Amino acid sequence: MIDKQLLTDTVLRAIDGSDNFLVDIRVSPSNEIVVEIDSPEGVDIDTCARITRLIEDTFDRDTEDYELEVGSAGLTAPMRVRGQFLKNIGKPVEVLTGDGRKLHATLAGVNDDATQFTVAVETKVKEPGAKRPVLRTEEITLDTAECKYVRYEIKF
């Protein structure tokens, strides 16, 4: 079985000094390895190839038979680490809360350890005596642990 800590250290060494950050590493019982990275500017193929080569140099395929996939976190993948939240501040997001509410909002901020984030939600409010409702922006702070997902929202 692949040593996940050694794998994590290898990936962190590969991205050290760059603006890339580690999103997730998964190792299945059958040694299928998936490494997800991201960056404020996006991830290019050369970065993925460099990380792949370093992993292959560290883990001998003759000793450990494994399947390796290195790539960027998908655009529609849920946000999991602080770097992803920071990258998307000011952008539209979709949040599914633990109680089943789906919020379409703008990501406004994230705390230092990414346990909480703030979104700006527009709601229609009818003022007393007004003929039409007006849009109001309300900031809501949510716990990441209490949300099923937070992901970038693509609007067409």
mmCIF file of the C-alpha atoms, coordinates in Angstrom:
data_MODEL
# 
_entry.id   MODEL 
# 
loop_
_atom_site.group_PDB 
_atom_site.id 
_atom_site.type_symbol 
_atom_site.label_atom_id 
_atom_site.label_alt_id 
_atom_site.label_comp_id 
_atom_site.label_asym_id 
_atom_site.label_entity_id 
_atom_site.label_seq_id 
_atom_site.pdbx_PDB_ins_code 
_atom_site.Cartn_x 
_atom_site.Cartn_y 
_atom_site.Cartn_z 
_atom_site.occupancy 
_atom_site.B_iso_or_equiv 
_atom_site.pdbx_formal_charge 
_atom_site.auth_seq_id 
_atom_site.auth_comp_id 
_atom_site.auth_asym_id 
_atom_site.auth_atom_id 
_atom_site.pdbx_PDB_model_num 
ATOM 1   C CA . MET A 1 1   ? 0.000   0.000  0.000   1.00 0.00 ? 1   MET A CA 1 
ATOM 2   C CA . ILE A 1 2   ? 1.216   3.496  -0.859  1.00 0.00 ? 2   ILE A CA 1 
ATOM 3   C CA . ASP A 1 3   ? 2.335   5.594  2.133   1.00 0.00 ? 3   ASP A CA 1 
ATOM 4   C CA . LYS A 1 4   ? -0.083  8.538  1.943   1.00 0.00 ? 4   LYS A CA 1 
ATOM 5   C CA . GLN A 1 5   ? 2.074   10.781 4.147   1.00 0.00 ? 5   GLN A CA 1 
ATOM 6   C CA . LEU A 1 6   ? 5.128   10.226 1.942   1.00 0.00 ? 6   LEU A CA 1 
ATOM 7   C CA . LEU A 1 7   ? 2.946   10.896 -1.100  1.00 0.00 ? 7   LEU A CA 1 
ATOM 8   C CA . THR A 1 8   ? 1.652   14.128 0.456   1.00 0.00 ? 8   THR A CA 1 
ATOM 9   C CA . ASP A 1 9   ? 5.191   15.230 1.329   1.00 0.00 ? 9   ASP A CA 1 
ATOM 10  C CA . THR A 1 10  ? 6.286   14.487 -2.254  1.00 0.00 ? 10  THR A CA 1 
ATOM 11  C CA . VAL A 1 11  ? 3.481   16.596 -3.741  1.00 0.00 ? 11  VAL A CA 1 
ATOM 12  C CA . LEU A 1 12  ? 4.112   19.450 -1.296  1.00 0.00 ? 12  LEU A CA 1 
ATOM 13  C CA . ARG A 1 13  ? 7.806   19.376 -2.226  1.00 0.00 ? 13  ARG A CA 1 
ATOM 14  C CA . ALA A 1 14  ? 6.845   19.533 -5.919  1.00 0.00 ? 14  ALA A CA 1 
ATOM 15  C CA . ILE A 1 15  ? 4.655   22.609 -5.485  1.00 0.00 ? 15  ILE A CA 1 
ATOM 16  C CA . ASP A 1 16  ? 6.864   24.388 -2.944  1.00 0.00 ? 16  ASP A CA 1 
ATOM 17  C CA . GLY A 1 17  ? 7.746   27.896 -4.068  1.00 0.00 ? 17  GLY A CA 1 
ATOM 18  C CA . SER A 1 18  ? 4.847   28.131 -6.516  1.00 0.00 ? 18  SER A CA 1 
ATOM 19  C CA . ASP A 1 19  ? 1.340   29.530 -6.103  1.00 0.00 ? 19  ASP A CA 1 
ATOM 20  C CA . ASN A 1 20  ? -0.098  26.009 -6.442  1.00 0.00 ? 20  ASN A CA 1 
ATOM 21  C CA . PHE A 1 21  ? -1.749  24.390 -3.444  1.00 0.00 ? 21  PHE A CA 1 
ATOM 22  C CA . LEU A 1 22  ? -2.834  20.874 -2.615  1.00 0.00 ? 22  LEU A CA 1 
ATOM 23  C CA . VAL A 1 23  ? -6.587  20.267 -2.630  1.00 0.00 ? 23  VAL A CA 1 
ATOM 24  C CA . ASP A 1 24  ? -6.839  16.525 -2.065  1.00 0.00 ? 24  ASP A CA 1 
ATOM 25  C CA . ILE A 1 25  ? -5.004  13.221 -2.296  1.00 0.00 ? 25  ILE A CA 1 
ATOM 26  C CA . ARG A 1 26  ? -6.921  9.976  -2.464  1.00 0.00 ? 26  ARG A CA 1 
ATOM 27  C CA . VAL A 1 27  ? -5.376  6.511  -2.389  1.00 0.00 ? 27  VAL A CA 1 
ATOM 28  C CA . SER A 1 28  ? -7.747  3.587  -2.891  1.00 0.00 ? 28  SER A CA 1 
ATOM 29  C CA . PRO A 1 29  ? -7.117  0.110  -1.456  1.00 0.00 ? 29  PRO A CA 1 
ATOM 30  C CA . SER A 1 30  ? -6.159  -0.990 -4.985  1.00 0.00 ? 30  SER A CA 1 
ATOM 31  C CA . ASN A 1 31  ? -3.480  1.777  -5.143  1.00 0.00 ? 31  ASN A CA 1 
ATOM 32  C CA . GLU A 1 32  ? -5.377  4.141  -7.436  1.00 0.00 ? 32  GLU A CA 1 
ATOM 33  C CA . ILE A 1 33  ? -3.876  7.532  -6.637  1.00 0.00 ? 33  ILE A CA 1 
ATOM 34  C CA . VAL A 1 34  ? -5.675  10.795 -7.414  1.00 0.00 ? 34  VAL A CA 1 
ATOM 35  C CA . VAL A 1 35  ? -3.879  14.068 -6.692  1.00 0.00 ? 35  VAL A CA 1 
ATOM 36  C CA . GLU A 1 36  ? -5.823  17.330 -7.026  1.00 0.00 ? 36  GLU A CA 1 
ATOM 37  C CA . ILE A 1 37  ? -4.040  20.679 -7.028  1.00 0.00 ? 37  ILE A CA 1 
ATOM 38  C CA . ASP A 1 38  ? -5.173  24.210 -7.738  1.00 0.00 ? 38  ASP A CA 1 
ATOM 39  C CA . SER A 1 39  ? -3.798  27.709 -8.114  1.00 0.00 ? 39  SER A CA 1 
ATOM 40  C CA . PRO A 1 40  ? -5.224  31.246 -8.243  1.00 0.00 ? 40  PRO A CA 1 
ATOM 41  C CA . GLU A 1 41  ? -4.249  31.337 -11.922 1.00 0.00 ? 41  GLU A CA 1 
ATOM 42  C CA . GLY A 1 42  ? -5.253  27.761 -12.772 1.00 0.00 ? 42  GLY A CA 1 
ATOM 43  C CA . VAL A 1 43  ? -3.101  24.688 -13.246 1.00 0.00 ? 43  VAL A CA 1 
ATOM 44  C CA . ASP A 1 44  ? -1.198  23.943 -16.449 1.00 0.00 ? 44  ASP A CA 1 
ATOM 45  C CA . ILE A 1 45  ? -0.220  20.587 -17.898 1.00 0.00 ? 45  ILE A CA 1 
ATOM 46  C CA . ASP A 1 46  ? 3.500   21.181 -17.250 1.00 0.00 ? 46  ASP A CA 1 
ATOM 47  C CA . THR A 1 47  ? 2.843   21.433 -13.505 1.00 0.00 ? 47  THR A CA 1 
ATOM 48  C CA . CYS A 1 48  ? 0.857   18.186 -13.532 1.00 0.00 ? 48  CYS A CA 1 
ATOM 49  C CA . ALA A 1 49  ? 3.620   16.449 -15.519 1.00 0.00 ? 49  ALA A CA 1 
ATOM 50  C CA . ARG A 1 50  ? 6.322   17.685 -13.107 1.00 0.00 ? 50  ARG A CA 1 
ATOM 51  C CA . ILE A 1 51  ? 4.376   16.382 -10.094 1.00 0.00 ? 51  ILE A CA 1 
ATOM 52  C CA . THR A 1 52  ? 3.737   13.081 -11.871 1.00 0.00 ? 52  THR A CA 1 
ATOM 53  C CA . ARG A 1 53  ? 7.454   12.621 -12.594 1.00 0.00 ? 53  ARG A CA 1 
ATOM 54  C CA . LEU A 1 54  ? 8.415   13.366 -8.985  1.00 0.00 ? 54  LEU A CA 1 
ATOM 55  C CA . ILE A 1 55  ? 5.853   10.865 -7.675  1.00 0.00 ? 55  ILE A CA 1 
ATOM 56  C CA . GLU A 1 56  ? 7.079   8.232  -10.131 1.00 0.00 ? 56  GLU A CA 1 
ATOM 57  C CA . ASP A 1 57  ? 10.690  8.888  -9.068  1.00 0.00 ? 57  ASP A CA 1 
ATOM 58  C CA . THR A 1 58  ? 9.717   8.495  -5.396  1.00 0.00 ? 58  THR A CA 1 
ATOM 59  C CA . PHE A 1 59  ? 7.453   5.444  -5.713  1.00 0.00 ? 59  PHE A CA 1 
ATOM 60  C CA . ASP A 1 60  ? 8.927   2.617  -7.791  1.00 0.00 ? 60  ASP A CA 1 
ATOM 61  C CA . ARG A 1 61  ? 6.259   0.984  -9.952  1.00 0.00 ? 61  ARG A CA 1 
ATOM 62  C CA . ASP A 1 62  ? 8.084   -2.362 -9.686  1.00 0.00 ? 62  ASP A CA 1 
ATOM 63  C CA . THR A 1 63  ? 7.708   -2.282 -5.894  1.00 0.00 ? 63  THR A CA 1 
ATOM 64  C CA . GLU A 1 64  ? 4.255   -0.673 -5.731  1.00 0.00 ? 64  GLU A CA 1 
ATOM 65  C CA . ASP A 1 65  ? 1.860   -1.287 -8.600  1.00 0.00 ? 65  ASP A CA 1 
ATOM 66  C CA . TYR A 1 66  ? -0.272  1.857  -8.793  1.00 0.00 ? 66  TYR A CA 1 
ATOM 67  C CA . GLU A 1 67  ? -2.409  3.928  -11.118 1.00 0.00 ? 67  GLU A CA 1 
ATOM 68  C CA . LEU A 1 68  ? -1.707  7.686  -10.974 1.00 0.00 ? 68  LEU A CA 1 
ATOM 69  C CA . GLU A 1 69  ? -3.828  10.680 -11.914 1.00 0.00 ? 69  GLU A CA 1 
ATOM 70  C CA . VAL A 1 70  ? -2.591  14.226 -11.267 1.00 0.00 ? 70  VAL A CA 1 
ATOM 71  C CA . GLY A 1 71  ? -4.815  17.136 -12.221 1.00 0.00 ? 71  GLY A CA 1 
ATOM 72  C CA . SER A 1 72  ? -6.516  20.314 -11.187 1.00 0.00 ? 72  SER A CA 1 
ATOM 73  C CA . ALA A 1 73  ? -9.606  20.394 -9.050  1.00 0.00 ? 73  ALA A CA 1 
ATOM 74  C CA . GLY A 1 74  ? -12.518 20.629 -11.467 1.00 0.00 ? 74  GLY A CA 1 
ATOM 75  C CA . LEU A 1 75  ? -14.389 23.866 -11.962 1.00 0.00 ? 75  LEU A CA 1 
ATOM 76  C CA . THR A 1 76  ? -17.597 22.331 -10.664 1.00 0.00 ? 76  THR A CA 1 
ATOM 77  C CA . ALA A 1 77  ? -15.932 20.371 -7.841  1.00 0.00 ? 77  ALA A CA 1 
ATOM 78  C CA . PRO A 1 78  ? -16.831 21.426 -4.311  1.00 0.00 ? 78  PRO A CA 1 
ATOM 79  C CA . MET A 1 79  ? -14.422 23.792 -2.566  1.00 0.00 ? 79  MET A CA 1 
ATOM 80  C CA . ARG A 1 80  ? -12.493 22.020 0.182   1.00 0.00 ? 80  ARG A CA 1 
ATOM 81  C CA . VAL A 1 81  ? -9.479  24.128 1.110   1.00 0.00 ? 81  VAL A CA 1 
ATOM 82  C CA . ARG A 1 82  ? -8.914  27.791 1.934   1.00 0.00 ? 82  ARG A CA 1 
ATOM 83  C CA . GLY A 1 83  ? -7.014  28.469 -1.292  1.00 0.00 ? 83  GLY A CA 1 
ATOM 84  C CA . GLN A 1 84  ? -10.075 27.539 -3.335  1.00 0.00 ? 84  GLN A CA 1 
ATOM 85  C CA . PHE A 1 85  ? -12.257 29.894 -1.300  1.00 0.00 ? 85  PHE A CA 1 
ATOM 86  C CA . LEU A 1 86  ? -9.722  32.735 -1.650  1.00 0.00 ? 86  LEU A CA 1 
ATOM 87  C CA . LYS A 1 87  ? -9.506  32.148 -5.395  1.00 0.00 ? 87  LYS A CA 1 
ATOM 88  C CA . ASN A 1 88  ? -13.277 32.536 -5.733  1.00 0.00 ? 88  ASN A CA 1 
ATOM 89  C CA . ILE A 1 89  ? -13.971 35.582 -3.536  1.00 0.00 ? 89  ILE A CA 1 
ATOM 90  C CA . GLY A 1 90  ? -16.255 37.925 -5.441  1.00 0.00 ? 90  GLY A CA 1 
ATOM 91  C CA . LYS A 1 91  ? -17.480 35.148 -7.731  1.00 0.00 ? 91  LYS A CA 1 
ATOM 92  C CA . PRO A 1 92  ? -20.874 33.441 -7.831  1.00 0.00 ? 92  PRO A CA 1 
ATOM 93  C CA . VAL A 1 93  ? -21.202 30.257 -5.787  1.00 0.00 ? 93  VAL A CA 1 
ATOM 94  C CA . GLU A 1 94  ? -23.847 27.670 -5.094  1.00 0.00 ? 94  GLU A CA 1 
ATOM 95  C CA . VAL A 1 95  ? -24.131 26.443 -1.515  1.00 0.00 ? 95  VAL A CA 1 
ATOM 96  C CA . LEU A 1 96  ? -26.142 23.460 -0.340  1.00 0.00 ? 96  LEU A CA 1 
ATOM 97  C CA . THR A 1 97  ? -26.653 23.795 3.389   1.00 0.00 ? 97  THR A CA 1 
ATOM 98  C CA . GLY A 1 98  ? -27.026 20.899 5.786   1.00 0.00 ? 98  GLY A CA 1 
ATOM 99  C CA . ASP A 1 99  ? -30.736 21.620 6.153   1.00 0.00 ? 99  ASP A CA 1 
ATOM 100 C CA . GLY A 1 100 ? -31.266 21.368 2.375   1.00 0.00 ? 100 GLY A CA 1 
ATOM 101 C CA . ARG A 1 101 ? -31.373 25.051 1.393   1.00 0.00 ? 101 ARG A CA 1 
ATOM 102 C CA . LYS A 1 102 ? -29.681 25.903 -1.883  1.00 0.00 ? 102 LYS A CA 1 
ATOM 103 C CA . LEU A 1 103 ? -28.197 29.391 -1.919  1.00 0.00 ? 103 LEU A CA 1 
ATOM 104 C CA . HIS A 1 104 ? -27.081 31.226 -5.039  1.00 0.00 ? 104 HIS A CA 1 
ATOM 105 C CA . ALA A 1 105 ? -24.775 33.924 -3.764  1.00 0.00 ? 105 ALA A CA 1 
ATOM 106 C CA . THR A 1 106 ? -21.465 35.732 -4.132  1.00 0.00 ? 106 THR A CA 1 
ATOM 107 C CA . LEU A 1 107 ? -18.562 34.475 -2.045  1.00 0.00 ? 107 LEU A CA 1 
ATOM 108 C CA . ALA A 1 108 ? -17.563 37.361 0.206   1.00 0.00 ? 108 ALA A CA 1 
ATOM 109 C CA . GLY A 1 109 ? -14.864 35.911 2.452   1.00 0.00 ? 109 GLY A CA 1 
ATOM 110 C CA . VAL A 1 110 ? -13.362 32.990 4.349   1.00 0.00 ? 110 VAL A CA 1 
ATOM 111 C CA . ASN A 1 111 ? -11.732 32.744 7.758   1.00 0.00 ? 111 ASN A CA 1 
ATOM 112 C CA . ASP A 1 112 ? -8.099  31.710 8.299   1.00 0.00 ? 112 ASP A CA 1 
ATOM 113 C CA . ASP A 1 113 ? -8.705  27.987 8.747   1.00 0.00 ? 113 ASP A CA 1 
ATOM 114 C CA . ALA A 1 114 ? -11.586 27.736 6.223   1.00 0.00 ? 114 ALA A CA 1 
ATOM 115 C CA . THR A 1 115 ? -14.053 26.558 8.859   1.00 0.00 ? 115 THR A CA 1 
ATOM 116 C CA . GLN A 1 116 ? -16.374 29.461 8.069   1.00 0.00 ? 116 GLN A CA 1 
ATOM 117 C CA . PHE A 1 117 ? -17.112 31.508 4.986   1.00 0.00 ? 117 PHE A CA 1 
ATOM 118 C CA . THR A 1 118 ? -19.343 34.457 4.170   1.00 0.00 ? 118 THR A CA 1 
ATOM 119 C CA . VAL A 1 119 ? -21.657 34.825 1.200   1.00 0.00 ? 119 VAL A CA 1 
ATOM 120 C CA . ALA A 1 120 ? -23.672 37.803 -0.017  1.00 0.00 ? 120 ALA A CA 1 
ATOM 121 C CA . VAL A 1 121 ? -27.221 36.791 -0.902  1.00 0.00 ? 121 VAL A CA 1 
ATOM 122 C CA . GLU A 1 122 ? -29.658 39.026 -2.748  1.00 0.00 ? 122 GLU A CA 1 
ATOM 123 C CA . THR A 1 123 ? -33.273 38.798 -1.615  1.00 0.00 ? 123 THR A CA 1 
ATOM 124 C CA . LYS A 1 124 ? -36.383 40.606 -2.736  1.00 0.00 ? 124 LYS A CA 1 
ATOM 125 C CA . VAL A 1 125 ? -37.996 42.617 0.036   1.00 0.00 ? 125 VAL A CA 1 
ATOM 126 C CA . LYS A 1 126 ? -41.281 44.467 -0.258  1.00 0.00 ? 126 LYS A CA 1 
ATOM 127 C CA . GLU A 1 127 ? -41.133 47.652 1.725   1.00 0.00 ? 127 GLU A CA 1 
ATOM 128 C CA . PRO A 1 128 ? -44.360 48.774 3.450   1.00 0.00 ? 128 PRO A CA 1 
ATOM 129 C CA . GLY A 1 129 ? -46.256 51.034 1.072   1.00 0.00 ? 129 GLY A CA 1 
ATOM 130 C CA . ALA A 1 130 ? -43.989 50.236 -1.903  1.00 0.00 ? 130 ALA A CA 1 
ATOM 131 C CA . LYS A 1 131 ? -45.479 48.896 -5.126  1.00 0.00 ? 131 LYS A CA 1 
ATOM 132 C CA . ARG A 1 132 ? -42.569 46.681 -6.057  1.00 0.00 ? 132 ARG A CA 1 
ATOM 133 C CA . PRO A 1 133 ? -40.073 44.685 -4.079  1.00 0.00 ? 133 PRO A CA 1 
ATOM 134 C CA . VAL A 1 134 ? -36.479 45.866 -3.973  1.00 0.00 ? 134 VAL A CA 1 
ATOM 135 C CA . LEU A 1 135 ? -33.288 43.795 -3.940  1.00 0.00 ? 135 LEU A CA 1 
ATOM 136 C CA . ARG A 1 136 ? -31.386 43.743 -0.674  1.00 0.00 ? 136 ARG A CA 1 
ATOM 137 C CA . THR A 1 137 ? -27.987 42.166 -0.160  1.00 0.00 ? 137 THR A CA 1 
ATOM 138 C CA . GLU A 1 138 ? -27.519 40.282 3.073   1.00 0.00 ? 138 GLU A CA 1 
ATOM 139 C CA . GLU A 1 139 ? -24.248 38.726 4.209   1.00 0.00 ? 139 GLU A CA 1 
ATOM 140 C CA . ILE A 1 140 ? -24.517 35.293 5.781   1.00 0.00 ? 140 ILE A CA 1 
ATOM 141 C CA . THR A 1 141 ? -21.708 33.458 7.569   1.00 0.00 ? 141 THR A CA 1 
ATOM 142 C CA . LEU A 1 142 ? -21.829 29.672 7.308   1.00 0.00 ? 142 LEU A CA 1 
ATOM 143 C CA . ASP A 1 143 ? -19.779 26.800 8.758   1.00 0.00 ? 143 ASP A CA 1 
ATOM 144 C CA . THR A 1 144 ? -18.161 24.643 6.085   1.00 0.00 ? 144 THR A CA 1 
ATOM 145 C CA . ALA A 1 145 ? -18.814 21.517 8.173   1.00 0.00 ? 145 ALA A CA 1 
ATOM 146 C CA . GLU A 1 146 ? -22.541 22.244 8.127   1.00 0.00 ? 146 GLU A CA 1 
ATOM 147 C CA . CYS A 1 147 ? -22.710 22.603 4.327   1.00 0.00 ? 147 CYS A CA 1 
ATOM 148 C CA . LYS A 1 148 ? -22.957 19.683 1.947   1.00 0.00 ? 148 LYS A CA 1 
ATOM 149 C CA . TYR A 1 149 ? -21.035 21.617 -0.699  1.00 0.00 ? 149 TYR A CA 1 
ATOM 150 C CA . VAL A 1 150 ? -19.840 25.019 -1.842  1.00 0.00 ? 150 VAL A CA 1 
ATOM 151 C CA . ARG A 1 151 ? -18.965 25.268 -5.512  1.00 0.00 ? 151 ARG A CA 1 
ATOM 152 C CA . TYR A 1 152 ? -18.355 27.833 -8.184  1.00 0.00 ? 152 TYR A CA 1 
ATOM 153 C CA . GLU A 1 153 ? -21.579 28.576 -10.003 1.00 0.00 ? 153 GLU A CA 1 
ATOM 154 C CA . ILE A 1 154 ? -21.492 28.753 -13.758 1.00 0.00 ? 154 ILE A CA 1 
ATOM 155 C CA . LYS A 1 155 ? -24.170 31.024 -15.202 1.00 0.00 ? 155 LYS A CA 1 
ATOM 156 C CA . PHE A 1 156 ? -25.090 30.926 -18.851 1.00 0.00 ? 156 PHE A CA 1 
# 
